[in-house]
Amino acid sequence: MSLVLRTYARRLAEVSGNVAAARQRDEVAYGVVQYLQVVCAKNMTKVGWVADRLGNRSLPEEFTADIMVQLCLTEDDPNKLTVSSVGKVIIGEMFRIHPRNTMEALEMLSNTSFWASEGFDVQDQPMCLKRVTGWVTDAKASIDEKGQASALQASSSSSSSKSPRLPWSGATEREAPELGMALAAGATAAGAAGDLASRGRGCCWVVS
């Protein structure tokens, strides 16, 4: 455990040094991605905070797009402290919180002039565009699946809370015993009235 904590602290110190020395936007983006690679292994709450800032337009959209590119370029970094896909986690969280803004940042990656102006190698554009688009697609599918599951669960809970109606009487299963007793009593009373009527021979029975 102590070794893990020392490694974590050392990597954070390295990241803070890189961010402090950064001068260009792509350099700052690279430093932030290094930080996310470290934090993803230990603190998902901070990942959510960063994803929110990247998607809520409090930062330039170009910077958010740079983060997407750097997430793609560092996806296969053997020195990251987690085996999970950092890019998939960050982009998925961004899309969950701010789907429209995330899509707008993604659109910038399809612009070749943007790649050149930010100092990225244009040869990496097709690969990164495909990879980031895949992360967004996976995030959307996951959200849709959870939404369908929640709707199905809500529908199931609603239907189970209602007692089924009996087609012949409109009564519920809880009401059926009382209804059956009432029908039986009514049949007995009707039979008795019929017997009395047949014996009365012409007498008028007034039922009020």
mmCIF file of N, CA, C and O in Angstrom, residues 5 28 33-34 36 43-44 55 62 68 113 144 157 170 180 182 199:
data_model
loop_
_atom_site.group_PDB
_atom_site.id
_atom_site.type_symbol
_atom_site.label_atom_id
_atom_site.label_comp_id
_atom_site.label_asym_id
_atom_site.label_seq_id
_atom_site.Cartn_x
_atom_site.Cartn_y
_atom_site.Cartn_z
ATOM 1 N N LEU A 5 1.069 4.426 -2.758
ATOM 2 C CA LEU A 5 0.915 5.832 -2.391
ATOM 3 C C LEU A 5 2.137 6.646 -2.807
ATOM 4 O O LEU A 5 2.003 7.785 -3.280
ATOM 5 N N VAL A 28 -0.531 22.331 -22.169
ATOM 6 C CA VAL A 28 -1.383 22.313 -20.968
ATOM 7 C C VAL A 28 -2.353 21.139 -21.032
ATOM 8 O O VAL A 28 -2.580 20.443 -20.028
ATOM 9 N N VAL A 33 -4.155 15.754 -19.149
ATOM 10 C CA VAL A 33 -4.397 14.339 -19.441
ATOM 11 C C VAL A 33 -3.499 13.455 -18.584
ATOM 12 O O VAL A 33 -3.928 12.397 -18.097
ATOM 13 N N GLN A 34 -2.260 13.879 -18.360
ATOM 14 C CA GLN A 34 -1.380 13.132 -17.458
ATOM 15 C C GLN A 34 -1.977 13.079 -16.051
ATOM 16 O O GLN A 34 -1.934 12.040 -15.383
ATOM 17 N N LEU A 36 -5.154 13.267 -15.329
ATOM 18 C CA LEU A 36 -6.321 12.383 -15.377
ATOM 19 C C LEU A 36 -5.892 10.919 -15.382
ATOM 20 O O LEU A 36 -6.579 10.069 -14.801
ATOM 21 N N ASN A 43 -9.301 8.319 -7.805
ATOM 22 C CA ASN A 43 -10.351 9.226 -7.339
ATOM 23 C C ASN A 43 -11.283 9.612 -8.482
ATOM 24 O O ASN A 43 -11.020 10.561 -9.220
ATOM 25 N N MET A 44 -12.390 8.887 -8.622
ATOM 26 C CA MET A 44 -13.334 9.161 -9.701
ATOM 27 C C MET A 44 -14.150 10.424 -9.445
ATOM 28 O O MET A 44 -14.722 10.995 -10.365
ATOM 29 N N GLY A 55 -16.708 20.308 -20.046
ATOM 30 C CA GLY A 55 -17.912 20.304 -20.865
ATOM 31 C C GLY A 55 -18.884 21.433 -20.628
ATOM 32 O O GLY A 55 -19.843 21.590 -21.395
ATOM 33 N N GLU A 62 -11.751 25.024 -27.798
ATOM 34 C CA GLU A 62 -10.533 24.499 -28.417
ATOM 35 C C GLU A 62 -9.695 23.706 -27.414
ATOM 36 O O GLU A 62 -9.072 22.699 -27.776
ATOM 37 N N MET A 68 -9.356 16.059 -25.821
ATOM 38 C CA MET A 68 -9.808 14.850 -26.523
ATOM 39 C C MET A 68 -8.683 14.253 -27.358
ATOM 40 O O MET A 68 -8.489 13.026 -27.368
ATOM 41 N N SER A 113 -7.781 21.969 -40.483
ATOM 42 C CA SER A 113 -7.117 23.234 -40.146
ATOM 43 C C SER A 113 -6.973 23.401 -38.634
ATOM 44 O O SER A 113 -5.993 23.996 -38.158
ATOM 45 N N ASP A 144 -28.473 5.218 -23.032
ATOM 46 C CA ASP A 144 -29.756 4.735 -23.565
ATOM 47 C C ASP A 144 -30.146 3.418 -22.904
ATOM 48 O O ASP A 144 -31.328 3.207 -22.575
ATOM 49 N N SER A 157 -42.743 -1.898 -11.620
ATOM 50 C CA SER A 157 -43.157 -1.540 -10.261
ATOM 51 C C SER A 157 -44.579 -1.010 -10.251
ATOM 52 O O SER A 157 -45.369 -1.309 -9.354
ATOM 53 N N GLY A 170 -65.095 -7.040 -12.892
ATOM 54 C CA GLY A 170 -64.449 -5.755 -12.669
ATOM 55 C C GLY A 170 -63.898 -5.638 -11.264
ATOM 56 O O GLY A 170 -63.447 -4.578 -10.864
ATOM 57 N N GLY A 180 -68.245 -12.721 -4.072
ATOM 58 C CA GLY A 180 -68.830 -14.057 -4.178
ATOM 59 C C GLY A 180 -69.854 -14.320 -3.098
ATOM 60 O O GLY A 180 -70.920 -14.897 -3.356
ATOM 61 N N ALA A 182 -71.636 -12.051 -1.568
ATOM 62 C CA ALA A 182 -72.820 -11.236 -1.850
ATOM 63 C C ALA A 182 -73.677 -11.874 -2.924
ATOM 64 O O ALA A 182 -74.917 -11.901 -2.834
ATOM 65 N N ARG A 199 -96.111 -19.868 -3.914
ATOM 66 C CA ARG A 199 -97.078 -20.294 -2.928
ATOM 67 C C ARG A 199 -98.194 -19.256 -2.780
ATOM 68 O O ARG A 199 -99.325 -19.578 -2.440
#
